[in-house]
Coordinates of C-alpha atoms (C1' of nucleotides) in Angstrom, one line a residue:
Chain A
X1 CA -192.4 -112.7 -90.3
X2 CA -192.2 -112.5 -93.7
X3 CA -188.9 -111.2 -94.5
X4 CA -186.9 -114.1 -93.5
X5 CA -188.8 -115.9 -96.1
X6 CA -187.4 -113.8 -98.7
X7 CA -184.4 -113.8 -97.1
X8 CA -183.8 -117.4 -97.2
X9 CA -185.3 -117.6 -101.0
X10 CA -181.8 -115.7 -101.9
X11 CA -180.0 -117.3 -99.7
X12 CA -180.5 -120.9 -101.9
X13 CA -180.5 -118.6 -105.3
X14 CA -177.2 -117.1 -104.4
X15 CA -175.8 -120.6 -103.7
X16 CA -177.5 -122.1 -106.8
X17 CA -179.9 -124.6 -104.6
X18 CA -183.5 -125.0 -105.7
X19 CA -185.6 -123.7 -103.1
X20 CA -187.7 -126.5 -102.2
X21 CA -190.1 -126.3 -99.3
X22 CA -187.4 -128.7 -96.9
X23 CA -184.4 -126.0 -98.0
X24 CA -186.6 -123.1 -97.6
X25 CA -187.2 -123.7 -93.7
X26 CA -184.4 -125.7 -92.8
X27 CA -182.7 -122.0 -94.4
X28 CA -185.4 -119.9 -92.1
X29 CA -185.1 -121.8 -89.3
X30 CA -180.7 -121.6 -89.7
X31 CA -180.1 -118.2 -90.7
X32 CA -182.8 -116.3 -88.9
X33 CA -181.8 -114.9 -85.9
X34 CA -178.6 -115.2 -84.5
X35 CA -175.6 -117.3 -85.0
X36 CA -176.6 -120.7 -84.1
X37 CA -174.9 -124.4 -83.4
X38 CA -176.8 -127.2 -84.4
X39 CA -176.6 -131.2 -84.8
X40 CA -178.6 -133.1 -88.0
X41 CA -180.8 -134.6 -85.3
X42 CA -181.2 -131.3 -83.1
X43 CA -182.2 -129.5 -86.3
X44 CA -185.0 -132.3 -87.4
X45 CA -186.6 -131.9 -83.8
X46 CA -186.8 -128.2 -84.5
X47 CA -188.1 -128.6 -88.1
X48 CA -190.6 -131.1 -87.0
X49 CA -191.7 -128.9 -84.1
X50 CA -192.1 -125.5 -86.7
X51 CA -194.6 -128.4 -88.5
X52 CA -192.1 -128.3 -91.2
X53 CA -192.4 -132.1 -92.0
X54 CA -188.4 -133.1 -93.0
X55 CA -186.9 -136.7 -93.1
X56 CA -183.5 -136.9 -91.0
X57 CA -182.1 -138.1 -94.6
X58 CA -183.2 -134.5 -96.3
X59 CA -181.4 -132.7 -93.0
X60 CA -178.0 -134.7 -93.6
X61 CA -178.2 -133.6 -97.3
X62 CA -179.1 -130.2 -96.9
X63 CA -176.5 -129.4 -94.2
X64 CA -173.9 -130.8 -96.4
X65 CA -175.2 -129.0 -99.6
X66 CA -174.8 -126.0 -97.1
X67 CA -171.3 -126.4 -95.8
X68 CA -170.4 -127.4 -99.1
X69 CA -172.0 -123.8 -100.4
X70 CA -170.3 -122.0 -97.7
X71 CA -173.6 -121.5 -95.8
X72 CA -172.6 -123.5 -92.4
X73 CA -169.2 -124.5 -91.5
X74 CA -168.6 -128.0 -89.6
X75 CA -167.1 -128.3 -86.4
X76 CA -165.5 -130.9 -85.0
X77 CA -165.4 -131.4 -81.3
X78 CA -167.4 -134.5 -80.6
X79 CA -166.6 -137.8 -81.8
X80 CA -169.7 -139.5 -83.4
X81 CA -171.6 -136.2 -83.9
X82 CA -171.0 -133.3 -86.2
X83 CA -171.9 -129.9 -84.9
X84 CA -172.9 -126.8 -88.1
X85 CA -172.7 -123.5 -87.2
X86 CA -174.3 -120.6 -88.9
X87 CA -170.7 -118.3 -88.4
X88 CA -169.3 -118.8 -90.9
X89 CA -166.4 -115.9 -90.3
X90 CA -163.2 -116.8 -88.5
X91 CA -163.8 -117.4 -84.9
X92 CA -163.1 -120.4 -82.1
X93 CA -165.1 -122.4 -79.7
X94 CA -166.0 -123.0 -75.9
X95 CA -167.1 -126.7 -75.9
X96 CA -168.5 -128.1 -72.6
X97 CA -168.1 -131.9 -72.8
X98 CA -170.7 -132.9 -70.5
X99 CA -173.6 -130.8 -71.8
X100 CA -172.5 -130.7 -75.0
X101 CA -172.8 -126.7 -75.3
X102 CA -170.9 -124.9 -77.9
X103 CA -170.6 -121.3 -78.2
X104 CA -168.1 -118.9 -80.2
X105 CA -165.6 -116.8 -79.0
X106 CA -165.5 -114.0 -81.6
X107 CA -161.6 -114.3 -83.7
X108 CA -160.4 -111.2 -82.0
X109 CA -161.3 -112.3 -78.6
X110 CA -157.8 -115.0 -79.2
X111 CA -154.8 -114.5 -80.9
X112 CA -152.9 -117.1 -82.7
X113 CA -148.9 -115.8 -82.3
X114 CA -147.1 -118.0 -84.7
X115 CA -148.7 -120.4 -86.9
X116 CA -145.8 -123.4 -87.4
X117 CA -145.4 -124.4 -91.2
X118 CA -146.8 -127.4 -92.5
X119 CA -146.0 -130.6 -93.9
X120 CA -144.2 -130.1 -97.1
X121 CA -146.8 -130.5 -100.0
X122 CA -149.7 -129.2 -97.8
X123 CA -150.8 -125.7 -96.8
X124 CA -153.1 -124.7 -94.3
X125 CA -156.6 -124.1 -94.6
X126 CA -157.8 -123.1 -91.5
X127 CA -157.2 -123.1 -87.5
X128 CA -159.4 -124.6 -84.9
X129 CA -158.8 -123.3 -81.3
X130 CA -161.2 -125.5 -79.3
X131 CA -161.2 -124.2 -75.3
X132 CA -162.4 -126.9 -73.8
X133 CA -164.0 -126.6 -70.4
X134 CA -165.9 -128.0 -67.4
X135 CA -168.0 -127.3 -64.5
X136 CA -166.2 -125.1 -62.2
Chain B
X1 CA -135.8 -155.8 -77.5
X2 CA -136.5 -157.1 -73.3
X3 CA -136.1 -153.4 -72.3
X4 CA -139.6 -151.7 -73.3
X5 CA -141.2 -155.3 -71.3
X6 CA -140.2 -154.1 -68.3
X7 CA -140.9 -150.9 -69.2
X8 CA -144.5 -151.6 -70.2
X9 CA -144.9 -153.4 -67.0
X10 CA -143.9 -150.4 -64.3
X11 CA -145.9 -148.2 -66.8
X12 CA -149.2 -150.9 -65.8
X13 CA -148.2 -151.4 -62.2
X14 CA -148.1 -147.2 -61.8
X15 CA -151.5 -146.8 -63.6
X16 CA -153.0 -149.7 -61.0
X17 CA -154.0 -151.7 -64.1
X18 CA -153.5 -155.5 -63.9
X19 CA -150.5 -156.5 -66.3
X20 CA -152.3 -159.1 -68.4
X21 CA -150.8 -160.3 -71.8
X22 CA -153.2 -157.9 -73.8
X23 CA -152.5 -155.1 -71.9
X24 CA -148.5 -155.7 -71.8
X25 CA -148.5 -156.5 -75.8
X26 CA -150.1 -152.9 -76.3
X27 CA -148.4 -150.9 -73.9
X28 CA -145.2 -151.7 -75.4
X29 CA -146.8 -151.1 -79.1
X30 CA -147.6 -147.8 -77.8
X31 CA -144.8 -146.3 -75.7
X32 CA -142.2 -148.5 -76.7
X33 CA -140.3 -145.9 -79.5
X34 CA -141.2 -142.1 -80.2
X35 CA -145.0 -140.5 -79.9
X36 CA -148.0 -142.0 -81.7
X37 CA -151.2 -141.3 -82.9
X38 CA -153.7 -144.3 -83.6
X39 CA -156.9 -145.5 -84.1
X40 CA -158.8 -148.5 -82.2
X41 CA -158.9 -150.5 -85.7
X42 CA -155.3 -149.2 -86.6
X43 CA -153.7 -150.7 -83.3
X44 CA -155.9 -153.8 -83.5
X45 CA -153.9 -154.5 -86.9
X46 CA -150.7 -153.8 -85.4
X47 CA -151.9 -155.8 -82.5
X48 CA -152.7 -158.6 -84.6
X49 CA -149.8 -158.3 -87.3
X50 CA -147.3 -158.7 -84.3
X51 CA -148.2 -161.9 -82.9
X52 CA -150.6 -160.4 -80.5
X53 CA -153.6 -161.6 -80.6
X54 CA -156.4 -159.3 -79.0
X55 CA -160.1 -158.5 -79.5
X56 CA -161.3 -155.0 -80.8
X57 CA -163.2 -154.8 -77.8
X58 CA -160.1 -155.4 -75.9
X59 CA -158.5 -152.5 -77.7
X60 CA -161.3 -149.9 -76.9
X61 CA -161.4 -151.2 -73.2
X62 CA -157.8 -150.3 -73.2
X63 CA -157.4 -147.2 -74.9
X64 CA -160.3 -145.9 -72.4
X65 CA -158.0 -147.3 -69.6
X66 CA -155.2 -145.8 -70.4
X67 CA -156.7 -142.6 -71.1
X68 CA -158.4 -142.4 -68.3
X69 CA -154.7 -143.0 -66.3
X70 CA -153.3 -140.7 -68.1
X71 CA -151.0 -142.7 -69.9
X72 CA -153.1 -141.4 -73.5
X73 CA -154.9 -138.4 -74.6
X74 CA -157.5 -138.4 -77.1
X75 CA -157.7 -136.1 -79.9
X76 CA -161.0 -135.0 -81.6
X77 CA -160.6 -134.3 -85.6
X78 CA -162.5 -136.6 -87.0
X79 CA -166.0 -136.7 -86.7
X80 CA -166.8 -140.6 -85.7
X81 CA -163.6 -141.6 -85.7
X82 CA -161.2 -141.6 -82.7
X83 CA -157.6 -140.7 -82.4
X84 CA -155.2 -141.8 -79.5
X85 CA -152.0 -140.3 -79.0
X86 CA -149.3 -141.3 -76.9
X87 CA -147.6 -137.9 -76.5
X88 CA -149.7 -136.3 -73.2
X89 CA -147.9 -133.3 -73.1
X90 CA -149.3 -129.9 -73.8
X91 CA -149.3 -129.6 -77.3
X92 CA -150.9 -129.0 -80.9
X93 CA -152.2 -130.6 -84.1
X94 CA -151.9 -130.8 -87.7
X95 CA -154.5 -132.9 -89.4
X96 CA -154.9 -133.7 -93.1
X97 CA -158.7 -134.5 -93.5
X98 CA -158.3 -136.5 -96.6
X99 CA -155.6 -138.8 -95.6
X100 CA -155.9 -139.1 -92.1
X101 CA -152.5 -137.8 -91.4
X102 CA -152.5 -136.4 -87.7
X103 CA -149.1 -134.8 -86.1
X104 CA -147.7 -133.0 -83.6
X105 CA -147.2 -129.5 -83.0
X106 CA -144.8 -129.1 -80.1
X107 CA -146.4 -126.5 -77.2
X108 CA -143.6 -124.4 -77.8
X109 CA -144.1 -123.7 -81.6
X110 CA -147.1 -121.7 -81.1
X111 CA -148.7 -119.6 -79.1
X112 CA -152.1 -118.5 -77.9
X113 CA -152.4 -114.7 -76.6
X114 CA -155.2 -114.4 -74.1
X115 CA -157.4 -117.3 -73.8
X116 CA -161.1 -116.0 -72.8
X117 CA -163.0 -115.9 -70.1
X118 CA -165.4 -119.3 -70.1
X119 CA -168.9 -119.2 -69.8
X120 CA -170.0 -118.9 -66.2
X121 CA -170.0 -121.8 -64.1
X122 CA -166.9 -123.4 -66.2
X123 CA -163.4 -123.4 -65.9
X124 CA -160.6 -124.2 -69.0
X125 CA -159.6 -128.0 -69.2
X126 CA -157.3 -127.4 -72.1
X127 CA -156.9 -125.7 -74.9
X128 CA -156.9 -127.7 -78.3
X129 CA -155.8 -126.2 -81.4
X130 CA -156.3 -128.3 -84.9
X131 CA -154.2 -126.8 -88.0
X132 CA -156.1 -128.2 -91.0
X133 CA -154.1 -128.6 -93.9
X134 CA -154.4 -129.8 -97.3
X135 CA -152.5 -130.6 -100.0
X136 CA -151.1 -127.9 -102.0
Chain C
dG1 C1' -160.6 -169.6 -54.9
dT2 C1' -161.9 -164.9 -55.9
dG3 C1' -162.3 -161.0 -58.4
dT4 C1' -160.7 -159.1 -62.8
dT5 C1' -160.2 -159.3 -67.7
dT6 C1' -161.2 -161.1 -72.1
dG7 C1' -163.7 -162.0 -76.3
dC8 C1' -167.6 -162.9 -78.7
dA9 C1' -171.8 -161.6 -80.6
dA10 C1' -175.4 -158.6 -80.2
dA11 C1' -177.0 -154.0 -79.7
dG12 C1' -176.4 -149.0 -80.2
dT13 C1' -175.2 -144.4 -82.4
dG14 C1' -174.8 -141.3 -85.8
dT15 C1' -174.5 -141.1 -90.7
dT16 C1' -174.9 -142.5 -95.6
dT17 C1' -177.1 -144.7 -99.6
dG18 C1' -180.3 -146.9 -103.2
dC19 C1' -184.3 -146.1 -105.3
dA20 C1' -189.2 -145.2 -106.2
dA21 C1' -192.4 -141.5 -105.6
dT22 C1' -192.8 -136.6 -105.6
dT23 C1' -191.8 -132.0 -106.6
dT24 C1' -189.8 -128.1 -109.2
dA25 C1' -188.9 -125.5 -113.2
Chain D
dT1 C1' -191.9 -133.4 -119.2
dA2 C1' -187.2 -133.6 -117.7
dA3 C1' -184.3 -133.2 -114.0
dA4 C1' -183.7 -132.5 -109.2
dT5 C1' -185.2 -133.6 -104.6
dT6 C1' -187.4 -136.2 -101.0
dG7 C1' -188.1 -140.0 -97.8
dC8 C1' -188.1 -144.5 -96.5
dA9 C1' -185.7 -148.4 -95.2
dA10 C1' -181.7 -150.8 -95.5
dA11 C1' -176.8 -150.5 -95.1
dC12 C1' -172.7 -148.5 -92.8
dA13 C1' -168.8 -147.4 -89.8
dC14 C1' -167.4 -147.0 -85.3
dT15 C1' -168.2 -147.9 -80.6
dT16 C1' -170.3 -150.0 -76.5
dT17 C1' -172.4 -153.7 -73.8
dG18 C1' -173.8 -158.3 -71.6
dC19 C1' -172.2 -162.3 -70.2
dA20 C1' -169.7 -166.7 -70.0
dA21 C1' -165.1 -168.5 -70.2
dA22 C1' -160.3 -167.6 -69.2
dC23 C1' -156.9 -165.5 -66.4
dA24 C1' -154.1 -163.1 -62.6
dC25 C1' -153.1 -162.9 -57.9

DNA sequence: GTGTTTGCAAAGTGTTTGCAATTTA
DNA sequence: TAAATTGCAAACACTTTGCAAACAC
């Protein structure tokens, strides 16, 4: 696999990060594959288990310096964890509480009718739809 | 003001919680007057300011208790931070990430067209939708 | 009296920060 | 070599817990 690599090495250039070893395959291990959901201490485990040797501190940086570039996008559905996820186009979430599972439901898939206006001196920025469910 | 007192009280004796002088001081902070949103430190300084002296661990022992009867509804936005709010009616949320401000969006003022199928094995608890603004 | 509730202080989580050592360009 | 990045350990904010004293019934 050695297109990822590359892939990755544009990723940080684009978003004007140096590509150091940590951002380089925290990036490969993020933006490979699939869309993906992942916690700062989920996301060490992995790195450390790719022998990609990474301090929790370097995680909590990086995955700010990639929200902040646009790379990740946060989600908030847990209090006293943060959740990144690699879609970073408009969609919602399923969130089970008790496994802590979160999974998108692509933007089309809901339809907001009717988004109320704000307070007066703020506009929105986004919408989070957050279905929350349970076992059956 | 004796009315919300024995207000506070029948709200306790419904929920099967024991009316103790903590408990009675902070129901009538909470449902005495319109809907609120709060914090555990927030209502501790309320608590506090109005004669009403009460431990924080107190104040997360009852927020919990009266979530749990149904008297409160929690509201994710903030990642380690909790919100309470005293309005358990279906219904929506603005939230202003950089000054904390949280409000209501009455059920009625929007509307969701075709909530998804969840993942199998789950069924929909509620639906929670977050309108992030900022200022403009 | 008996079981519940409170409050303190300690422990626990997840996250952030200060700073010296290391790495990148 | 100069500037950016890393990683450790300490500090943080918020929340939970253990347990003895206080309280409600």
């Amino acid at each position: 696999m050695m297109r990822p690599y590359r892939q990755a090495l544009d990723i940080l250039r684009d978003a004007g990060l140096r590509p150091t070893r940590q951002r380089l395959g925290l990036a490969r291990l993020l933006f490979d594959g699939g869309d993906r959901h992942v916690t700062a201490e989920h996301l060490h485990a992995e790195a450390v288990g790719a022998n990609l040797p990474v301090s929790l501190a370097t995680i909590y940086n990086t995955l700010h310096q990639f929200t902040q570039a646009g790379l990740l996008r946060e989600v908030v559905v847990d209090p006293g964890r943060s959740y990144f996820d690699t879609n970073i186009s408009a969609h919602h979430h399923f969130f089970h509480e008790s496994t802590g599972d979160l999974r998108d439901i692509p933007a089309d898939a809901m339809e907001v009718a009717r988004v109320p206006v704000p307070p007066t001196g703020t506009v929105v920025e986004r919408v989070d739809i957050i279905v929350r469910v349970k076992n059956a």
